[in-house]
Short mmCIF file of C-alpha atoms and ligand atoms in Angstrom, two decimals:
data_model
loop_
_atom_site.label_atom_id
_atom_site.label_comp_id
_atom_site.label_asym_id
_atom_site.label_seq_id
_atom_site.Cartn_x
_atom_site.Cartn_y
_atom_site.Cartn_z
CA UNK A 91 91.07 89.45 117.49
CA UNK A 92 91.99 88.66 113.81
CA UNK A 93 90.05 90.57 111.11
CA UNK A 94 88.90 88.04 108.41
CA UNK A 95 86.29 87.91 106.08
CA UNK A 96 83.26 87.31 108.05
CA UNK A 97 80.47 85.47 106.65
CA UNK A 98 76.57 86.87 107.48
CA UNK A 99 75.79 85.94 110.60
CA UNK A 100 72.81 84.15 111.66
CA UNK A 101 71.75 82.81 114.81
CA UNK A 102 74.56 81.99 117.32
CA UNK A 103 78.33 81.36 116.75
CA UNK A 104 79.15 77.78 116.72
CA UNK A 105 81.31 76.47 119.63
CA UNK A 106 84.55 74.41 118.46
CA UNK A 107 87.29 72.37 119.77
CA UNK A 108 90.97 72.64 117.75
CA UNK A 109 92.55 69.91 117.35
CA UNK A 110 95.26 69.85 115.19
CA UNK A 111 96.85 72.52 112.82
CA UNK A 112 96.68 71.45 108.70
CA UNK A 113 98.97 72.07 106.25
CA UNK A 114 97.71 75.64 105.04
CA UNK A 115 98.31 76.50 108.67
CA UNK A 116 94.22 76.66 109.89
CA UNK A 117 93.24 74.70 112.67
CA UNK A 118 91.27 72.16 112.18
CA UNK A 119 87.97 70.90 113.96
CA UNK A 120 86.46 67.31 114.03
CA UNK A 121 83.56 67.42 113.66
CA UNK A 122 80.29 65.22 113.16
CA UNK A 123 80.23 66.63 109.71
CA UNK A 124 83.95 66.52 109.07
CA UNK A 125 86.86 68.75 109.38
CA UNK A 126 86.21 72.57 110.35
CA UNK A 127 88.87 74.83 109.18
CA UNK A 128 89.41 77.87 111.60
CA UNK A 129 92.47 80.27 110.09
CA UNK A 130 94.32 81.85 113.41
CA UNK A 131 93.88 78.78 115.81
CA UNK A 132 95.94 77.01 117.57
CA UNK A 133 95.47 73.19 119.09
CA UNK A 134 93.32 72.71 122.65
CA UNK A 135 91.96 76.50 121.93
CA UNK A 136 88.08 76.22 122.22
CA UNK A 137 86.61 78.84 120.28
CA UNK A 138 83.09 80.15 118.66
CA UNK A 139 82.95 80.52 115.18
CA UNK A 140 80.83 81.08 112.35
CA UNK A 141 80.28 78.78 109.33
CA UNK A 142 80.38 78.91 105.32
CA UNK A 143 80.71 76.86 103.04
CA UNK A 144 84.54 75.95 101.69
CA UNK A 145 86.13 74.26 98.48
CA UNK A 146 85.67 70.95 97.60
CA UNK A 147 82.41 70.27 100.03
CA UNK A 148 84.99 71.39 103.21
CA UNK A 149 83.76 73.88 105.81
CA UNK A 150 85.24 77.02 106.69
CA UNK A 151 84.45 79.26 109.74
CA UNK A 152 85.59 82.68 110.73
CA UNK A 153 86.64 83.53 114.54
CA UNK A 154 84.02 84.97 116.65
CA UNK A 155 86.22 84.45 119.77
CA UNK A 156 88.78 82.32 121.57
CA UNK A 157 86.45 81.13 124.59
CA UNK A 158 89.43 78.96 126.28
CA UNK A 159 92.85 79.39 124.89
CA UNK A 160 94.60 75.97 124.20
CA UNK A 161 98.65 75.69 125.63
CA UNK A 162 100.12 76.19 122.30
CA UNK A 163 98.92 79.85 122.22
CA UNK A 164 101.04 82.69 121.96
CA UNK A 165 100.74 86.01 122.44
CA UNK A 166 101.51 87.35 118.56
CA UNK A 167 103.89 90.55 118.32
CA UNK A 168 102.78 92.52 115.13
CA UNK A 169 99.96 94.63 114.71
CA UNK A 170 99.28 93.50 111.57
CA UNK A 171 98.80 89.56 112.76
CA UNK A 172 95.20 88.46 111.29
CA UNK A 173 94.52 90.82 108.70
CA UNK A 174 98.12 90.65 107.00
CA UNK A 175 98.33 87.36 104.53
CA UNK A 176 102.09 86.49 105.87
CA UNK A 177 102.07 85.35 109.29
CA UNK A 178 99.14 82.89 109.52
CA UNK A 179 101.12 81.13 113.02
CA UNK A 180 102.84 83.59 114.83
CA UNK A 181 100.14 82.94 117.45
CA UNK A 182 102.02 79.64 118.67
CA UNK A 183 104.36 78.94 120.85
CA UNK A 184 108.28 78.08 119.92
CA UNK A 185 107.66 74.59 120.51
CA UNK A 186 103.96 74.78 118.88
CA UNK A 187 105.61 76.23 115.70
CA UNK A 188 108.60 73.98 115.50
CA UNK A 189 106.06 71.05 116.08
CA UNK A 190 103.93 72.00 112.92
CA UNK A 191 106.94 72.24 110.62
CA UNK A 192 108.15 68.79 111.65
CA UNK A 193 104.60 67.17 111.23
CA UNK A 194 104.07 69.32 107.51
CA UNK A 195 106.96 67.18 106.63
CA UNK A 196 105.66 64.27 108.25
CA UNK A 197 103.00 64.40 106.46
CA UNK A 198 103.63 65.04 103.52
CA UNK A 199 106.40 61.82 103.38
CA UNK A 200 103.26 59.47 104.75
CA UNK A 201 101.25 59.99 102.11
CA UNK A 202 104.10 58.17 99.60
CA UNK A 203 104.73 55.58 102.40
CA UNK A 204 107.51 57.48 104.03
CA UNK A 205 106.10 58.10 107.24
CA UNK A 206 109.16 56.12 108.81
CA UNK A 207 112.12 58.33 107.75
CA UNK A 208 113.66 59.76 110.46
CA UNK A 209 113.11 63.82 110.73
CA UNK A 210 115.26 65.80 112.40
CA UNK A 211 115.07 69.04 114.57
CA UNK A 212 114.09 71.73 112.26
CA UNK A 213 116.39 74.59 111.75
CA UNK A 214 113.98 77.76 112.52
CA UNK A 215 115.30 81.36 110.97
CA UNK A 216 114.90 83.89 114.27
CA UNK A 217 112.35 87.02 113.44
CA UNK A 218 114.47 89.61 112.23
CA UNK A 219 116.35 87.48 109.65
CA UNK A 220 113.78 87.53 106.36
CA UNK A 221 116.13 89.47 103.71
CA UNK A 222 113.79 89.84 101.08
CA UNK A 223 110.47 91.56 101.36
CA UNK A 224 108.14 91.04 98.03
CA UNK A 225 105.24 94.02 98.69
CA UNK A 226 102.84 95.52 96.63
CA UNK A 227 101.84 99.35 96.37
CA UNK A 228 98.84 100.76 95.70
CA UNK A 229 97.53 104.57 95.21
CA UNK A 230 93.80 104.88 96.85
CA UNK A 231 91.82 107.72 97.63
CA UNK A 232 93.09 107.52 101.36
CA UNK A 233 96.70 107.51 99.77
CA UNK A 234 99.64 105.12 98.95
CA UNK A 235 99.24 101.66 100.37
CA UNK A 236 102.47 99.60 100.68
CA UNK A 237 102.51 96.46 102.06
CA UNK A 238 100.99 92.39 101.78
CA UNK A 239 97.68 91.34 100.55
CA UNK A 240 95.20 90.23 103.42
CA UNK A 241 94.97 86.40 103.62
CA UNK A 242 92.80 84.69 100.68
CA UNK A 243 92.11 88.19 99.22
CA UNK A 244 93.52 90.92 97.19
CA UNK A 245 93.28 93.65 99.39
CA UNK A 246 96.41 95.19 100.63
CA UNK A 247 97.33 95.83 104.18
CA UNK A 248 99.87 98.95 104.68
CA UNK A 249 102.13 97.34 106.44
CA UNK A 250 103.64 99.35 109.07
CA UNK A 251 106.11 96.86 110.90
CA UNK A 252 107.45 93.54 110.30
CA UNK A 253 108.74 91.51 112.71
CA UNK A 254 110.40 88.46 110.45
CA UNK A 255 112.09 90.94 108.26
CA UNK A 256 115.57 92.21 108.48
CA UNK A 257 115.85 95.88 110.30
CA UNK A 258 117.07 97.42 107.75
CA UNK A 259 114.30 96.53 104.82
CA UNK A 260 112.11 97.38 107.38
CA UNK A 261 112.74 100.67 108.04
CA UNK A 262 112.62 101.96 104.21
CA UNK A 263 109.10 101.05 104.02
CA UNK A 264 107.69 104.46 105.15
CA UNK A 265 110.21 106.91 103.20
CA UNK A 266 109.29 104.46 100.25
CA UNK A 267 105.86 104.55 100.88
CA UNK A 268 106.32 108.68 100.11
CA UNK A 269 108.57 108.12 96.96
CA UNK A 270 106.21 105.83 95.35
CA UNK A 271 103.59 108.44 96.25
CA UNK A 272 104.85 110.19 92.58
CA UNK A 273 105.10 106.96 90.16
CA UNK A 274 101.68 105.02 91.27
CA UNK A 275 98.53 106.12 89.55
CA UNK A 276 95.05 104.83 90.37
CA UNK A 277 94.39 102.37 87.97
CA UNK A 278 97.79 100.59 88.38
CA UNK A 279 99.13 99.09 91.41
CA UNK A 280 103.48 98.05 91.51
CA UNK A 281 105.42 95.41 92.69
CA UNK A 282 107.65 96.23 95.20
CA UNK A 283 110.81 93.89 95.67
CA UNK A 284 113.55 94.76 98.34
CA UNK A 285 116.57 92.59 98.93
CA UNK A 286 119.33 93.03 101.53
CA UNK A 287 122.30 91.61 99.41
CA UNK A 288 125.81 91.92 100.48
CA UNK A 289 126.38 94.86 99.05
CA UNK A 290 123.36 96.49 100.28
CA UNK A 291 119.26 97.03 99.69
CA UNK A 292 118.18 96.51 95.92
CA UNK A 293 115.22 98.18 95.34
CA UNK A 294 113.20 96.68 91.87
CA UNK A 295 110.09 98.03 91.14
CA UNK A 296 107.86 95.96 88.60
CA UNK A 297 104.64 97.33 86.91
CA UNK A 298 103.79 100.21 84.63
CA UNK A 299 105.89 103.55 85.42
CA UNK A 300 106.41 107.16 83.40
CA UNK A 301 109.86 107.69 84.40
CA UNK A 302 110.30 110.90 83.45
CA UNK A 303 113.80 113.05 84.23
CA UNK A 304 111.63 114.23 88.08
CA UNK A 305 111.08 111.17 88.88
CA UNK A 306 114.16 109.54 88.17
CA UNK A 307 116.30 112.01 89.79
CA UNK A 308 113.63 111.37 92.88
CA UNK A 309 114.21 108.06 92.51
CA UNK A 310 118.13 108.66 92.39
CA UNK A 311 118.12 111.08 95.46
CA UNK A 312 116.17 108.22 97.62
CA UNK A 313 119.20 106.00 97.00
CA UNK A 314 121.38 108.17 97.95
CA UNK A 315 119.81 109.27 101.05
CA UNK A 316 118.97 105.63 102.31
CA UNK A 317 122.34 104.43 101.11
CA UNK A 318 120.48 101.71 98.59
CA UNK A 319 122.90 99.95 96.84
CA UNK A 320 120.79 100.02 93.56
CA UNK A 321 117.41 100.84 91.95
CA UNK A 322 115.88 98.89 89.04
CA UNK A 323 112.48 99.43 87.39
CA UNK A 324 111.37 96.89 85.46
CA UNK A 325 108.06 97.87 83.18
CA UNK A 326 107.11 95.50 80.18
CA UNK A 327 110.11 93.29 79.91
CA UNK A 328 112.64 96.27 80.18
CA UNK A 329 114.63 96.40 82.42
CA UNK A 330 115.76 100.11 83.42
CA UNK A 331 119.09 100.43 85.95
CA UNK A 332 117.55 103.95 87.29
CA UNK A 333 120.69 103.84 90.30
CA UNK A 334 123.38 101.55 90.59
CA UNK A 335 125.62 103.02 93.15
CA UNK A 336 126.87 99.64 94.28
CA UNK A 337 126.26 96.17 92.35
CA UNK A 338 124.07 94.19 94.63
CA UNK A 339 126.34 91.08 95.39
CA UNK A 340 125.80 88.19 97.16
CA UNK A 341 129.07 86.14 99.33
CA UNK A 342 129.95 82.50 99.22
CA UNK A 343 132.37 81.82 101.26
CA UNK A 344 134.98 83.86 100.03
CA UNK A 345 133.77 84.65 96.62
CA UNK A 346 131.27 87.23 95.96
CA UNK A 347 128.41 86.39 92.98
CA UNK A 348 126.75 89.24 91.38
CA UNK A 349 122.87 89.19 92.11
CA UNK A 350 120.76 90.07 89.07
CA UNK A 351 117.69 92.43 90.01
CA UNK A 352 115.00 89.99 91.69
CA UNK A 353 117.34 86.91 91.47
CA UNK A 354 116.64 84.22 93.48
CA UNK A 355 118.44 84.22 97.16
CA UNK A 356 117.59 81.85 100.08
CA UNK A 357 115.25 83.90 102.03
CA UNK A 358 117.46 84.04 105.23
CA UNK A 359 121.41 84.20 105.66
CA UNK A 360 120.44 81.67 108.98
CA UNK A 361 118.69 79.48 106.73
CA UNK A 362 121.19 79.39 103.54
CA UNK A 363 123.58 78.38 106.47
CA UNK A 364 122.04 75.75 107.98
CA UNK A 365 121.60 74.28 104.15
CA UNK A 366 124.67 74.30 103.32
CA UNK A 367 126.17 72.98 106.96
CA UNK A 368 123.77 69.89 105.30
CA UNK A 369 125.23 69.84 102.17
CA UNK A 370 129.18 70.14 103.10
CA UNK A 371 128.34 67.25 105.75
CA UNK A 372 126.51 65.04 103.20
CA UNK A 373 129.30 65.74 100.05
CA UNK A 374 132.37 64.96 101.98
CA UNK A 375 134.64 63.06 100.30
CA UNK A 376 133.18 63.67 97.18
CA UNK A 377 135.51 64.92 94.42
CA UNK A 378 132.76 65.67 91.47
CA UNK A 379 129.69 66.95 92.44
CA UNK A 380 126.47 68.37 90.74
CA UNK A 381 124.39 71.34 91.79
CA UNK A 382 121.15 70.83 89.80
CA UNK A 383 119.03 74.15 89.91
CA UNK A 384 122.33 75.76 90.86
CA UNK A 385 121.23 79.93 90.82
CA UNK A 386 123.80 81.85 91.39
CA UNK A 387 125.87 79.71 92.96
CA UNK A 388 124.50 79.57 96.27
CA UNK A 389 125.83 76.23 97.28
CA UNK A 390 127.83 75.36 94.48
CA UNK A 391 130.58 78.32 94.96
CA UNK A 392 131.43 76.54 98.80
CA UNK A 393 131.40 73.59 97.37
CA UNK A 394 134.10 73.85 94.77
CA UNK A 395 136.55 74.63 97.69
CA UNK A 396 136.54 70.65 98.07
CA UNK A 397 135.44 69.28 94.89
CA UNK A 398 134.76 69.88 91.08
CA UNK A 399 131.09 71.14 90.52
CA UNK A 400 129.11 70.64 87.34
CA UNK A 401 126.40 74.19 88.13
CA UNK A 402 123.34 73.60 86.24
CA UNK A 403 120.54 76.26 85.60
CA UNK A 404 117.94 77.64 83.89
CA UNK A 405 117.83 81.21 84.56
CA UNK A 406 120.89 82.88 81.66
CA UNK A 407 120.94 85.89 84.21
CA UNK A 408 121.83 83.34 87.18
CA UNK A 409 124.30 81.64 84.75
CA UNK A 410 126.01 84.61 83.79
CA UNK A 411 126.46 85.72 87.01
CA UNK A 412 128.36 82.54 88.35
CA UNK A 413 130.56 82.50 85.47
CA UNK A 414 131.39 86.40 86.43
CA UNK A 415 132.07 84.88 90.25
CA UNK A 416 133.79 82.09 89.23
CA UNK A 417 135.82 83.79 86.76
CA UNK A 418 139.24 84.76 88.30
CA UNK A 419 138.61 83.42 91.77
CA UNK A 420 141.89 81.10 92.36
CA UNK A 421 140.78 79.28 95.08
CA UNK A 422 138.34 77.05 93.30
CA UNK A 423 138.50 73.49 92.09
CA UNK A 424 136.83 73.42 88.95
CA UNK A 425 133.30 74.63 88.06
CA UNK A 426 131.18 73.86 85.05
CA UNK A 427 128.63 75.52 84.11
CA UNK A 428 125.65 74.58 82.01
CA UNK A 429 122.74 77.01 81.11
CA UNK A 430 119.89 74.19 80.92
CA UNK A 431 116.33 73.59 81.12
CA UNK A 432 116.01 70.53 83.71
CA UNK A 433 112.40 69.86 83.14
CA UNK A 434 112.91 69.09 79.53
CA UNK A 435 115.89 67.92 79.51
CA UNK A 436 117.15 66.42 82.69
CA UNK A 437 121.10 64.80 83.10
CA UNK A 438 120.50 61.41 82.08
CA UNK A 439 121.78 58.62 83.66
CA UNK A 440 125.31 58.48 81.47
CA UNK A 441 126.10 62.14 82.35
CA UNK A 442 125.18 61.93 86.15
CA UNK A 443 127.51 58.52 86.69
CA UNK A 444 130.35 60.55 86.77
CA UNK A 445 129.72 62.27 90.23
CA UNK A 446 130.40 61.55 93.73
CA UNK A 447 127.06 63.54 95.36
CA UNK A 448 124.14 65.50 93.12
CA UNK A 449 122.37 68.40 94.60
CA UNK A 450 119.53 69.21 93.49
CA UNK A 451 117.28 72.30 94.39
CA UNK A 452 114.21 72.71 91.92
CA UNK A 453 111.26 75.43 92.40
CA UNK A 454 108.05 74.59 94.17
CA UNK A 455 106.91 72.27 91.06
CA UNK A 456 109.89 69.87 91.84
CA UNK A 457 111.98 68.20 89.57
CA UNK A 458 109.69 64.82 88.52
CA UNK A 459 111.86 64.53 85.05
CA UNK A 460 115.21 65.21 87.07
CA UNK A 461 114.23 62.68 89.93
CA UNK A 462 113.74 59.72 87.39
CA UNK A 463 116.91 60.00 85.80
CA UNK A 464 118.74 60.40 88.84
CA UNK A 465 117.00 57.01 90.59
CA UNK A 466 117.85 54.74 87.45
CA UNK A 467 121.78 56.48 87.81
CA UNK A 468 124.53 54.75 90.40
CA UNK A 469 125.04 58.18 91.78
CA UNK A 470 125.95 57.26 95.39
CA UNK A 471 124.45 60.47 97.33
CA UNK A 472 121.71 62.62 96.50
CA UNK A 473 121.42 66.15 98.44
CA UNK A 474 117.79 67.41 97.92
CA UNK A 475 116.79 70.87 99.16
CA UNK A 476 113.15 71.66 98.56
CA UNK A 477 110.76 74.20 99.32
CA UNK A 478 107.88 72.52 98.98
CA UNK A 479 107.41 68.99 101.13
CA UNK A 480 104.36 67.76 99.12
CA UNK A 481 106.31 67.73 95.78
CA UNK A 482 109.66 66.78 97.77
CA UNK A 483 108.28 63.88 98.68
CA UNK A 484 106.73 62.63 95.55
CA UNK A 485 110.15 62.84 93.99
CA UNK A 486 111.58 61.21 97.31
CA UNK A 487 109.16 57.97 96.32
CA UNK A 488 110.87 58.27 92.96
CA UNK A 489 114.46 58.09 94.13
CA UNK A 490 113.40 55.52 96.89
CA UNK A 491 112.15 52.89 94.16
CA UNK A 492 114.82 53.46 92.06
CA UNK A 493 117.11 51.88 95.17
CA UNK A 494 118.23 55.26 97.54
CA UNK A 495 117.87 54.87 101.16
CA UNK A 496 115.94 58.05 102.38
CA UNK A 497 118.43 58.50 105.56
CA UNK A 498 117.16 61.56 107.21
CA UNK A 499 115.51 65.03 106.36
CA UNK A 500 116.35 68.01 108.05
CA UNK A 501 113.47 70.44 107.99
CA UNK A 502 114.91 74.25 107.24
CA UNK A 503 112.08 76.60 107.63
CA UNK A 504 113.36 80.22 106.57
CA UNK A 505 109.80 81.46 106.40
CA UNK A 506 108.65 81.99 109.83
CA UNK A 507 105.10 81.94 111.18
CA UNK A 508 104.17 80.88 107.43
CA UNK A 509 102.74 77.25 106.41
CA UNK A 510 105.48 77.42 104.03
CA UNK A 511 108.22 74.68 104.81
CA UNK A 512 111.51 73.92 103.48
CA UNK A 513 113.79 70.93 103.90
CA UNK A 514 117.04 69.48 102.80
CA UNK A 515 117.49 65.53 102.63
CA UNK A 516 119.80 63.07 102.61
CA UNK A 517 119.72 59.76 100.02
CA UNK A 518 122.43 56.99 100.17
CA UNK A 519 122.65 54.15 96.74
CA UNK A 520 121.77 51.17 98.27
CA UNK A 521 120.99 48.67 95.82
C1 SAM B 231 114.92 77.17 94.61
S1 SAM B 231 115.95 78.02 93.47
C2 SAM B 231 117.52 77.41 93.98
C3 SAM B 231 118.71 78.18 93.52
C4 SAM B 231 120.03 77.86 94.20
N1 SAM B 231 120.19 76.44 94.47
C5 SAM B 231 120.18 78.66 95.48
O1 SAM B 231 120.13 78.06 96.56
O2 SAM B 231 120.37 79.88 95.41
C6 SAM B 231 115.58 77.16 92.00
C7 SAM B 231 116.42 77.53 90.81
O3 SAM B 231 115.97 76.74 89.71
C8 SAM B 231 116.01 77.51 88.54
N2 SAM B 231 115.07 76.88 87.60
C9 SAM B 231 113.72 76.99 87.58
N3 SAM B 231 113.21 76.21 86.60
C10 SAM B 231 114.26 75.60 86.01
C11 SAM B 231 114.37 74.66 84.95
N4 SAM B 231 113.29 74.22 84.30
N5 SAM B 231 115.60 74.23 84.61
C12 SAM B 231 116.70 74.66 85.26
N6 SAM B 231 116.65 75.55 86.27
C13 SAM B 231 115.45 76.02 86.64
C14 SAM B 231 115.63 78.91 88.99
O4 SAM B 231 116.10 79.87 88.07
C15 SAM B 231 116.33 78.98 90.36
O5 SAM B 231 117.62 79.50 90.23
#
């Protein structure tokens, strides 16, 4: 049974019927007094449950027990399932699963009127894929916790397995667990960030550490027996290159980028695939193309095998480190680069006319600014990868008005058994 928090009970549990799963990934109730959100539910499961009060005049309930199990249950694989804040669906089935992430983008597109656009299978990352695991560690008086906070709280489960993360990330947690044991102190918890780059595991650690020439070398001495590519601490703004036995590195086809410490990757190799497969298919023909929110050159280093690429980004560390790929790689067409804030100051329409296709990746927020400019400019394709389907498809209206044809989206979900969707989209110029 799922730990959560469990109100005070009084009286009996309250008998519920699930019938449908919302967008934070609860199950959701009908009920004479509206919607009853039940966290670890799946549809058809009746189930008793007690009440509280939720946000916004909503009700919440906490699982007593799963009286009748609906047909989209699953049996869930890691210990951790119900108490541990990532996997809030690994209780549903394949189908179950790959039905929610369709109708989160469903959705979200009918509340801006685009409830008809045609949505296609979604691409789901297998367990075993997730290449970057951001923990937290703790010190307590029953010793080091390292791990993910507990859904809606900030208490830390130790996590001990992890099904949706790659092997090899997986099995450093318990050494690391003993290595932090010497930096953490019990006022301060860390942030824990591992990556499985091309190159091999980055390990950053973010908080307040003494680093003095112990704990260093202890530091060093783990890298060297796990065969880390690199450790980086990163305390007040400075960052500290404790090991660098290999420079983490990402691969692009056939160029390698170098990945700054906590840079931004797609979260699975499966999933950065299955994006780009979108992108390639929806650029062809194009000879000048823009990667908006470009990184570190995720999609636009493929890309400029075909066609010129104008990279733009925010992030000087991402910049830098696609000039270092691009620099000396032959087999390029050209790439531009421009180090650029695209919420202030978006393309406008007179720079974007010049290209074939636009790509455009923003953070969760979206790109509102970006969006406008792009659906007053002729630009005849528009690529949009998003990780966030609420603010993808306010922008979507946006392009839509401005006279793009919304021709498909293809959901990309690289964060399994989480509510958290991603998506990448095709727009043609109409008028
Ligand atoms: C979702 S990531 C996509 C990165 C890249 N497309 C990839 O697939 O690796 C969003 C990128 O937008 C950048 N970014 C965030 N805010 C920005 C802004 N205001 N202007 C330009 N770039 C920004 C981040 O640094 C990050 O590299």
């Amino acid at each position: 049974m799922p730990r959560s928090t469990t109100p005070k009970k009084k009286g009996a549990p309250k008998r519920l019927e699930i019938s449908r799963i919302g967008a934070q990934g609860d199950g959701i109730s009908h009920g004479a007094d509206g919607d009853i959100y039940v966290p670890f539910t799946a549809t058809g499961d009746v189930v008793d449950v007690w009440l509280e009060p939720g946000p916004r005049g909503t009700m919440r309930a906490s699982l007593e027990a799963i009286v009748t199990p609906g047909v989209d249950r699953a049996e869930p694989s890691c210990r951790h399932f119900g108490s541990c804040g990532g996997c809030s669906l690994q209780h549903l089935t394949t189908d179950a699963y790959a039905g929610f992430v369709r109708d989160r983008v469903k959705t979200a597109l009918s509340q801006h009127g685009l409830g008809d656009v045609p949505i296609e299978a979604p691409h789901i990352s297998p367990p075993g894929s997730r290449r970057r695991l951001a923990l937290k560690a703790l010190r307590t008086s029953r010793g080091v916790l390292l791990g993910f906070n507990q859904r809606q709280s900030h208490h830390l489960v130790d996590v001990k397995e992890c099904p949706i993360a790659r092997p090899a990330l997986v099995a450093l947690l318990k050494p690391l667990r003993a290595v932090l044991g010497d930096l953490l102190t019990l006022r301060a918890g860390l942030d824990i960030t591992l990556t499985d780059s091309d190159s091999g595991i980055d390990l950053l650690i973010s908080g307040r550490v003494s680093l003095d020439l112990a704990r260093r070398e202890a530091l060093a001495t783990f890298a060297e027996s796990y065969d880390l590519a690199s450790v980086h601490v990163l305390d007040d703004g400075f960052l500290d290159p404790v090991s660098v036995r290999r420079a983490p590195k990402m691969r692009f086809g056939e160029v390698d980028a170098p990945l700054p410490p906590g840079g931004f990757v797609q979260a699975t190799k499966e999933g950065e695939t299955a994006l780009l497969e979108a992108i390639l298919e929806w650029t062809a023909g194009a000879t000048h193309c823009a990667d908006l929110f470009a990184g570190i050159g995720t999609f636009s280093l493929p890309l400029a095998r075909h066609s010129t690429v104008h990279a733009v980004e925010g992030a000087r560390a991402a910049v830098e480190a696609l000039r270092k790929a691009v620099h000396g790689t032959q087999s390029l067409k050209q790439v531009t680069l421009d180090h650029r804030d695209l919420f202030r100051r978006p393309l406008v329409v007179h720079e974007l006319n010049r290209f074939g296709a636009v790509i455009i990746d923003p953070p969760r927020a979206g790109a509102a600014a970006q969006m406008t400019e792009l659906a007053r400019s002729a630009v005849p394709a528009v690529i949009a990868v998003s990780c966030n389907p609420n603010t993808f498809a306010r922008d979507a209206r946006l392009l839509v008005d401005g006279g793009y044809d919304l021709v498909c989206v293809r959901p990309v979900d690289q964060f399994l058994w989480s509510p958290h969707v991603e998506l990448v989209a095709h727009f043609l110029k109409t008028a």
